[in-house]
Structure formats: structure tokens, C-alpha cells
Coordinates of C-alpha atoms and ligand atoms in Angstrom, one line a residue:
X1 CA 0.0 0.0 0.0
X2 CA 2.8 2.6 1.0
X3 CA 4.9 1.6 -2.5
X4 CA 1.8 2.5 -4.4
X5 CA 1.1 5.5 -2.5
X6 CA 4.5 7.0 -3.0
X7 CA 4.4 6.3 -6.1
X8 CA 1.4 8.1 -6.7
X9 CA 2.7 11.0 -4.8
X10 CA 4.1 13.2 -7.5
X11 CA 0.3 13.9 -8.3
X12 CA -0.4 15.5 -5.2
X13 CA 2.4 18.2 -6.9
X14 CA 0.9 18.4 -10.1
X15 CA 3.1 16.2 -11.5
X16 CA 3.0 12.7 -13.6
X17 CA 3.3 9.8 -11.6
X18 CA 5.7 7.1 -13.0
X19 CA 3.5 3.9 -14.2
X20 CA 3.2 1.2 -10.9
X21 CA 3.2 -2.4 -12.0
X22 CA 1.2 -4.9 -9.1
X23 CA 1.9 -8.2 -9.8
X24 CA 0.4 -11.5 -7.4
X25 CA -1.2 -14.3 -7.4
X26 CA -5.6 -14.0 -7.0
X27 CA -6.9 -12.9 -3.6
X28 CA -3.5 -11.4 -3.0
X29 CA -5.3 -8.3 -2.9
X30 CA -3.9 -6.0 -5.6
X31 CA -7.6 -4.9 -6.8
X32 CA -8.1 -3.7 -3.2
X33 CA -4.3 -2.0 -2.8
X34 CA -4.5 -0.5 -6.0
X35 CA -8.6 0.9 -5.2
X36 CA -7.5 2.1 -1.9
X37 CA -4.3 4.2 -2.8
X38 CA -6.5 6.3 -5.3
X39 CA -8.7 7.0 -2.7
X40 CA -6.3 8.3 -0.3
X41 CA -4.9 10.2 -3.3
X42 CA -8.5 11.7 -3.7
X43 CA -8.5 12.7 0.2
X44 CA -5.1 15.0 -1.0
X45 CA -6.1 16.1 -4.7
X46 CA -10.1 16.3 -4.3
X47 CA -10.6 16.8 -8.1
X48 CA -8.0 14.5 -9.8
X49 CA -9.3 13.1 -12.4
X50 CA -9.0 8.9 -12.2
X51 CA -11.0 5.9 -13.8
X52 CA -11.1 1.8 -13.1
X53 CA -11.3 -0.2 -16.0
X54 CA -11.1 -4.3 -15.9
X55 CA -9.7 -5.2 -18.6
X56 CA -10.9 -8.8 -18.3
X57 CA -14.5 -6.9 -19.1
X58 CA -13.3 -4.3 -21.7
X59 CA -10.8 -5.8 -23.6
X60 CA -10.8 -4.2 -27.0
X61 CA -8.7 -0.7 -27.3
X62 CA -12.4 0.9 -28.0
X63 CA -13.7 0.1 -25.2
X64 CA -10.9 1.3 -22.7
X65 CA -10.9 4.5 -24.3
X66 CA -14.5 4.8 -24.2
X67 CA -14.8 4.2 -20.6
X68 CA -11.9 6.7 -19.7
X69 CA -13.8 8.9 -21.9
X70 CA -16.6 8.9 -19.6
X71 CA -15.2 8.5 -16.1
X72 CA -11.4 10.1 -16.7
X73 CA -12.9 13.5 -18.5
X74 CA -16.5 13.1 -18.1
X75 CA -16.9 13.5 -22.1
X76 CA -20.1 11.7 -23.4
X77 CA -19.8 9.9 -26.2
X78 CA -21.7 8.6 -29.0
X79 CA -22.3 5.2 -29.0
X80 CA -20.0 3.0 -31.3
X81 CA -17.8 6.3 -31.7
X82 CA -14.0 5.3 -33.6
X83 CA -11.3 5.3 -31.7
X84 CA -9.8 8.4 -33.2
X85 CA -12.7 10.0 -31.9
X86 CA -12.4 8.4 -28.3
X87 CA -9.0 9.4 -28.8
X88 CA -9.6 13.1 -29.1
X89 CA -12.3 13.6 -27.0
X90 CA -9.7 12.4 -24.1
X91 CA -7.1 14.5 -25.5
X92 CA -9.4 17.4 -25.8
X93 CA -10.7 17.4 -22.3
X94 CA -8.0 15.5 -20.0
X95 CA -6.6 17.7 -17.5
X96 CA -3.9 15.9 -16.1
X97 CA -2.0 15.1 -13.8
X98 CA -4.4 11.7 -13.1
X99 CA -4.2 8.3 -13.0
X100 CA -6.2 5.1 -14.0
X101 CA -6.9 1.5 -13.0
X102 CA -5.8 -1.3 -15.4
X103 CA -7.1 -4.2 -13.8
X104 CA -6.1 -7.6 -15.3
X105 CA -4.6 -5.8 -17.9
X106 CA -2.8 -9.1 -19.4
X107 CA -6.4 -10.0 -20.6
X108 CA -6.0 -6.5 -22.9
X109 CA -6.5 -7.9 -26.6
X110 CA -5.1 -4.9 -28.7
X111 CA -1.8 -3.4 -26.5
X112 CA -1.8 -0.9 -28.3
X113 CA -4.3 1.2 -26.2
X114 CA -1.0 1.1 -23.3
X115 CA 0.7 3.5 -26.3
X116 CA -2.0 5.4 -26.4
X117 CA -2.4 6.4 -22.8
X118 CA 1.1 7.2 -22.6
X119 CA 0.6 9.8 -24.9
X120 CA -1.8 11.6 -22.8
X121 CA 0.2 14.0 -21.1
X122 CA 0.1 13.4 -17.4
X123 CA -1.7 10.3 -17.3
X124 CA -0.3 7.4 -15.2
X125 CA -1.4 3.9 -14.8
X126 CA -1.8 1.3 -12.3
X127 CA -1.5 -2.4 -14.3
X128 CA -2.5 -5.3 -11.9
X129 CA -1.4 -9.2 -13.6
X130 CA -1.1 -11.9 -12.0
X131 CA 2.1 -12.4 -13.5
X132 CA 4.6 -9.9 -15.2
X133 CA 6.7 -12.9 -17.7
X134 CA 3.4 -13.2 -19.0
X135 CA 2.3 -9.6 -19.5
X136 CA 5.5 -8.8 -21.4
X137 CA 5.1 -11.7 -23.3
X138 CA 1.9 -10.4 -24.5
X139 CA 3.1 -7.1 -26.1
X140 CA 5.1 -5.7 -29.0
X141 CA 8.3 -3.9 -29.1
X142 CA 7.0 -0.7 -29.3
X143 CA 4.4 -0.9 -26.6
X144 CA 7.1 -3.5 -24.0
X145 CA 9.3 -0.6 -24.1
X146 CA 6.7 1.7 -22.4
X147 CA 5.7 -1.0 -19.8
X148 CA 9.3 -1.7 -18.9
X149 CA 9.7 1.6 -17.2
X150 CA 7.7 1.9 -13.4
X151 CA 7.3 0.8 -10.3
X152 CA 6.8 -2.7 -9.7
X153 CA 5.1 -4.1 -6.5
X154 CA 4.7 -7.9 -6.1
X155 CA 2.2 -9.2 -3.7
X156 CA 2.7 -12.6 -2.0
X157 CA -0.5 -14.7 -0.7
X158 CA -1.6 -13.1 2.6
X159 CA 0.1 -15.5 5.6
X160 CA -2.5 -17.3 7.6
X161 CA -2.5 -14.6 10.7
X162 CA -3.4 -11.5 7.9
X163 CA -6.4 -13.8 6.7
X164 CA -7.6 -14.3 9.8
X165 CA -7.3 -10.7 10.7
X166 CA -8.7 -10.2 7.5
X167 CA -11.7 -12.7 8.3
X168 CA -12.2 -11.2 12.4
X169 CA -12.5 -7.7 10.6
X170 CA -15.3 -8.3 7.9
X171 CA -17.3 -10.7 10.4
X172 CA -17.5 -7.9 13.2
X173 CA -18.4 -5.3 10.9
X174 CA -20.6 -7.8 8.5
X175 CA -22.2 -10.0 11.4
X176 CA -21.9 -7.9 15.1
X177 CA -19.9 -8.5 17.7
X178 CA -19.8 -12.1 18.6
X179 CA -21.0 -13.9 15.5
X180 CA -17.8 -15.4 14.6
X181 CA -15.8 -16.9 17.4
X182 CA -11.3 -16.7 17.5
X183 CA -11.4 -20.4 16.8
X184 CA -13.5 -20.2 13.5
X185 CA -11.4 -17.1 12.2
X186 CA -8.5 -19.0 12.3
X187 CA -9.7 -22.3 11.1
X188 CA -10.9 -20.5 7.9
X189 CA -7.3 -19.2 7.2
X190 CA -6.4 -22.1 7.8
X191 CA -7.9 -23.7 5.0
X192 CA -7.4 -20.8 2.4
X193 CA -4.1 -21.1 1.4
X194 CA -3.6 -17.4 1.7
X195 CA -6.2 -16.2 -0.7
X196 CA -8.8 -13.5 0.9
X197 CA -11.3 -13.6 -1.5
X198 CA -11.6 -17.6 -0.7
X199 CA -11.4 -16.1 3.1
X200 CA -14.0 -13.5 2.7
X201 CA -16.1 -15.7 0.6
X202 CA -15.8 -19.3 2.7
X203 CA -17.3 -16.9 5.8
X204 CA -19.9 -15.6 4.4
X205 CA -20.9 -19.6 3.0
X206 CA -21.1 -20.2 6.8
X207 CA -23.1 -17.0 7.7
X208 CA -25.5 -18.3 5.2
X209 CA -25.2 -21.8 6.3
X210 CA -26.0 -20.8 9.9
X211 CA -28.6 -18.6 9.7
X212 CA -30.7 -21.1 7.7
X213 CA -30.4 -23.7 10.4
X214 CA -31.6 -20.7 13.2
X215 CA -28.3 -20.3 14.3
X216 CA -27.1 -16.9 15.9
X217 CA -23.5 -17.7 15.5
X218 CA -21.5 -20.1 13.4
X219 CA -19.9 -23.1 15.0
X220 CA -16.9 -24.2 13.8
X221 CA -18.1 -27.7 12.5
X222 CA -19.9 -25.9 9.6
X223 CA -16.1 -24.5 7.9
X224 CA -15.2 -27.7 6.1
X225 CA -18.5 -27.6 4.0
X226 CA -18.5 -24.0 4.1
X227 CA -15.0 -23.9 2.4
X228 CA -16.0 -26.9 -0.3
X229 CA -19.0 -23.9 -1.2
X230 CA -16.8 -21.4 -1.6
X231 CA -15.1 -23.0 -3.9
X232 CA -17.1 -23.9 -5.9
X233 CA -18.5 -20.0 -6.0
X234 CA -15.7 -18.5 -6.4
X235 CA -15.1 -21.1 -9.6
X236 CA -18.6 -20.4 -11.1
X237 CA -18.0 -16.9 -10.7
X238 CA -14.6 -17.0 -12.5
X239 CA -16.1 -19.2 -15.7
X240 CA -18.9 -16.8 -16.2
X241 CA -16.0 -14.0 -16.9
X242 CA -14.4 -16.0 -19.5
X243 CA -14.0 -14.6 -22.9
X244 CA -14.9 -17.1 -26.1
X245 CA -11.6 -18.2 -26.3
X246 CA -11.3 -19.4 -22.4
X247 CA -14.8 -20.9 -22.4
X248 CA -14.1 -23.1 -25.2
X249 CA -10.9 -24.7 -23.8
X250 CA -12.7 -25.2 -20.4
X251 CA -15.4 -26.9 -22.4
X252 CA -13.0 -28.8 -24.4
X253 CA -11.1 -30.1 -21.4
X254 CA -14.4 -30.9 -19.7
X255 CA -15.1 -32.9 -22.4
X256 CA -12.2 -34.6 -23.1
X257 CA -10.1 -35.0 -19.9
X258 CA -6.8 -34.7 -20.4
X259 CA -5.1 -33.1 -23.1
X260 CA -1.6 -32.5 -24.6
X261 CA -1.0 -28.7 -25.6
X262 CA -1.0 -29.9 -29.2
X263 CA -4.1 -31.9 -29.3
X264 CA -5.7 -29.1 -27.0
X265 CA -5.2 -26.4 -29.5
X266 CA -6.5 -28.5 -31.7
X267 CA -9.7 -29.4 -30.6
X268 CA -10.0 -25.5 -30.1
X269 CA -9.5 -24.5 -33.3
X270 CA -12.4 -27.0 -33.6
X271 CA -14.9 -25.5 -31.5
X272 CA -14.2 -21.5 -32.4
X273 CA -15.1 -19.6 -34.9
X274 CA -12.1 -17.0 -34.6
X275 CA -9.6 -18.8 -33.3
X276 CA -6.3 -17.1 -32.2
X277 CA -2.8 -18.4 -32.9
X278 CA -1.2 -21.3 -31.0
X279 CA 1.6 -18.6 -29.5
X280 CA -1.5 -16.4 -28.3
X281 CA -3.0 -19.0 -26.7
X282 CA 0.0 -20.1 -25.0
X283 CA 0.6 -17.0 -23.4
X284 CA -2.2 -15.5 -22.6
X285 CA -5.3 -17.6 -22.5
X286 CA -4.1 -21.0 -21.0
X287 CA -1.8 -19.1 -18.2
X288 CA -4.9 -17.3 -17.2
X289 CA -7.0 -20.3 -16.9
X290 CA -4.0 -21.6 -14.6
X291 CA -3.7 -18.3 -12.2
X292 CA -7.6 -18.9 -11.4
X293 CA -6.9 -22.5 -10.4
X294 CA -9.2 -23.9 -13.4
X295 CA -6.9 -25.7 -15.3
X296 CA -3.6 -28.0 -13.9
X297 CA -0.7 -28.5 -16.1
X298 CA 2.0 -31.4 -16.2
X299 CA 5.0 -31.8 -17.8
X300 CA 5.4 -35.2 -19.4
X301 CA 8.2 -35.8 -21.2
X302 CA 8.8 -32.6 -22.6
X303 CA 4.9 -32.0 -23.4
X304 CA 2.7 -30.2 -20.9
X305 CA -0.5 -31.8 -20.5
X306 CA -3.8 -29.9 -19.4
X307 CA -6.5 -30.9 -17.6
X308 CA -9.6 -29.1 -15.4
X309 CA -8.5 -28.5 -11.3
X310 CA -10.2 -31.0 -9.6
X311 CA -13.5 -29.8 -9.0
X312 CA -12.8 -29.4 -5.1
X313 CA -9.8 -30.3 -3.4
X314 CA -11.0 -32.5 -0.3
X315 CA -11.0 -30.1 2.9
X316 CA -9.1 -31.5 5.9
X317 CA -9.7 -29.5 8.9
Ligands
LIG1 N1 -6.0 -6.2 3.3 C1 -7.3 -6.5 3.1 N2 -8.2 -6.1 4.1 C2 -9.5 -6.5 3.9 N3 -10.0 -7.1 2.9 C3 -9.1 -7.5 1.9 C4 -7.7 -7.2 2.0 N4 -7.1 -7.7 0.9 C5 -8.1 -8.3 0.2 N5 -9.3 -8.2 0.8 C6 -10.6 -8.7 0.3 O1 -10.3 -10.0 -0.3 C7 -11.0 -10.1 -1.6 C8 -10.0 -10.3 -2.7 O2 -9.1 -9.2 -2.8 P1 -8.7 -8.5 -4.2 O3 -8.1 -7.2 -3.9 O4 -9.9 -8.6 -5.1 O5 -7.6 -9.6 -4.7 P2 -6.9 -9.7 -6.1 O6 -7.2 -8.5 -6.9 O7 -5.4 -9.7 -5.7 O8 -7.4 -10.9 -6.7 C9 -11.8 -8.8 -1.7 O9 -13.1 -9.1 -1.3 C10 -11.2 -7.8 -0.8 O10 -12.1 -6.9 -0.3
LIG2 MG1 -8.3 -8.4 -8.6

């Protein structure tokens, strides 16, 4: 939180702010970090102009621009406007120095959009990946050369005493006082493997589960099942924001089991209409489907082989 503050400081002198890079695995809490230092800049520069934009959900270079358009300058825009026309409208009416919010920006399809914001004087950006090799590997030349520069902050999984803190926190203020007792708050980090969102979400499965059986509090027997639900919500949740391209190797690999990277891309190329190139899909697509624990990869003999995460990893408590 302090590296992405400072780095966002020179704003709060009317200057640009260099680029910050957050980097970590899911649940690490980048999304939160990077959410939370613009809002402490806000507190300091009341009227800086700022936007969020998940790139997961807006993905074309259209798109980006068209929501900085709205929420960076605050310039409407006609529907299905051309990007030159995003383009100036930004240019026209940003008043820098501000900064915006590229959230899972390894999922952005045309890279080129990273040049573009670079040429808008003042603008700085916060990128959150979950990985940098594979950001880079994503990009051209022209546009890694931009990205190289900046602050980079890498976020480890939370240890089990933060999650629990974490857990503790959003119970009292979510629940009261004495819904959730020491024993339960540290049995759920326990079983988390230092991801908060499977924290956050794995107690409020239990809330739900002990208010339907007319409990006022939640006893620590109902974690183990509690955890198995969360999982499997925080799975659904991550399918239903898969593009084409990711839907159609889940689907594949449901179908088929097990696959080899050759016979994977394959049966892809199969299934979509538009398919993208092998290289494409080896550096973007499949690595993401492995950072949200869908898909497990072994190496055999040389080959990596693919297959779906098991569907819920047995919970020992
Ligand atoms: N330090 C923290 N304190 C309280 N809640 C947190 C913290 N870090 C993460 N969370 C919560 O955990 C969940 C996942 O965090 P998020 O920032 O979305 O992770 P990431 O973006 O790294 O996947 C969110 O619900 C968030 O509110
Ligand atoms: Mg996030």
C-alpha cells in the first residue's frame, strides 16, 4: 500500500506519476491495494481526475478509451464512436495530472491502447497481472518498451495470521460482535491457502449456512462444508467472466479429460469460430485459466499436459 502511494505522490504536486506495476497471485489483494491508494490520493487532490477499468470486461482498445472517456474527462460519447474519436475527446478534455486502474490488464487484446495512454500528457497507470513474464510476453516492441519503465510491486499470498485478521474484521463489521468466534477465524485461514477472496467468501458460506439452520453464531463444524461452497462459487464466478476463447478450452477439457498442448489447440481450433494463434494462446489464454486454479498443467516428457482442477480439493480441517 505505501509503494503504491509514494508512487502516486508526485500527483499531489501536479506532476505525472511514474506507471506502478502490481503483480500477485488472486486474492493477493492488488484490486483492493490499487482501489485504496487512489482513494487516499482523492483525500489529498479532491478533483484528480481517475477511472477503473477491468480489462478482463473491456478488452478491446475501444472500449478502454471509451470508458476513460466517460469517467477520466467526463466527455459523453456517442455510441459505437472510432477510436480516433475516443481518442480526441480524451485528449481534448483531460486535464492531467491523473491516474487510472488497469485491472487484469494481461487480458487487454489490442496493446496498443497502453501507447495510447502514454501519450496523454500526465496520465499514469496502475496495471495489476497476476504475472509480469506473461504480461511482457503479451506485447510488442514498441508498446514493452513503455511498460518496462515503473514501479513494480509484487504481492505474496496473505500469511494465515493476515487472513484471519482479514476474516475477524469483515465478520464484526458484517455479522456484530460475537457472530464469529477466535477459533472459526483462524480455522478459515487455515484452509485458504492465503487467498482473501476464498477467506471473505468461505465466511460468508457459513453465515448463510448458519442462519438457515436458526443459528445466531456459526460453529466451527460448519467451515469444512462451508470452504468446499466457496469454492465452488468462487469457480462459477470466475467461468462466467471468461471470454470465447477461455470458455471453449474449459469446455474442451471438460469434455475430453486430459489433453496435450498440441491436441488441446486442436480441438479448439475446432470449436471457435475465430480462433487465435497457438503462440496467443500459449501466453495468454491458458496461463490465465491456470492463475484462477481452473486448469492443472503437467510436464510429461517434454509436453505439458492440461486438464480441469479438480473440481474441489477434499478439505481437511
Ligand atoms: N488487506 C485487506 N483487508 C481487507 N480485505 C481484503 C484485503 N485484501 C483483500 N481483501 C478482500 O479480499 C478479496 C480479494 O481481494 P482482491 O483485492 O480482489 O484480490 P486480487 O485483486 O489480488 O485478486 C476482496 O473481497 C477484498 O475486499
Ligand atoms: Mg483483482
Amino acid at each position: 500500500m505505501n509503494e503504491v502511494t509514494d508512487a502516486l505522490s508526485p500527483i499531489e504536486d501536479g506532476q505525472r506519476a511514474e506507471n506502478c506495476f502490481l503483480f500477485g497471485p488472486s486474492g493477493a489483494g492488488k484490486t483492493t491495494v490499487a482501489k485504496a491508494a487512489v482513494r487516499e490520493l482523492r483525500k489529498e487532490v479532491l478533483d484528480v481526475p481517475h477511472a477503473y477499468v477491468n480489462c478482463w470486461r473491456d478488452y478491446t482498445r475501444n472500449a478502454v478509451l471509451d470508458r476513460l472517456s466517460r469517467d477520466l474527462v467526463g466527455a459523453a460519447v456517442p455510441r459505437s464512436a472510432s477510436t480516433s474519436t475516443l481518442l480526441e475527446r480524451v485528449h481534448r478534455n483531460f486535464n492531467g495530472p491523473g491516474v487510472v486502474i488497469l485491472d487484469e490488464v494481461d487480458q487487454l487484446r489490442e496493446t496498443e491502447l497502453l501507447y495510447d495512454l502514454h501519450e496523454f500528457r500526465g496520465l499514469s497507470w496502475i496495471g495489476i497481472a497476476n504475472d509480469e513474464v506473461d504480461l511482457l510476453a503479451g506485447l510488442d516492441e514498441r508498446v514493452r518498451s513503455r511498460v518496462s519503465v515503473g514501479y513494480r510491486v509484487t504481492f505474496d499470498r496473505y500469511g494465515e495470521d493476515t487472513i484471519a485478521e482479514i476474516v475477524r474484521l469483515r465478520a464484526r463489521s458484517g455479522l456484530g460482535p460475537n457472530a464469529v468466534s477466535e477459533e472459526v477465524c483462524e480455522t478459515i485461514a487455515r484452509l485458504v491457502d492465503g487467498d482473501a477472496r476464498m477467506g471473505i467468501t468461505t465466511l460468508r458460506a457459513a453465515a448463510r449456512k448458519a442462519s438457515s439452520k436458526g443459528l445466531s453464531n456459526i460453529p466451527k463444524r460448519l467451515v469444512k462444508d462451508a470452504v468446499e461452497d466457496a469454492q465452488i462459487e468462487v469457480r462459477q464466478k470466475t467461468i462466467s467472466k471468461l471470454n470465447t476463447h477461455q470458455r471453449a478450452l474449459y469446455e474442451v477439457l471438460q469434455k475430453e479429460g486430459r489433453l496435450i498442448q498440441k491436441e488441446l489447440y486442436a480441438r479448439y481450433q475446432e470449436t471457435h469460430s475465430d480462433p487465435v494463434t497457438l503462440r496467443y494462446l500459449r501466453e495468454n489464454h491458458l496461463p490465465k485459466l491456470e492463475h484462477y486454479n481452473l486448469v492443472d498443467v503437467e510436464q510429461h516428457g517434454g509436453k505439458k499436459e492440461y486438464r480441469l482442477a479438480i473440481q474441489s480439493d477434499p478439505v481437511v480441517v
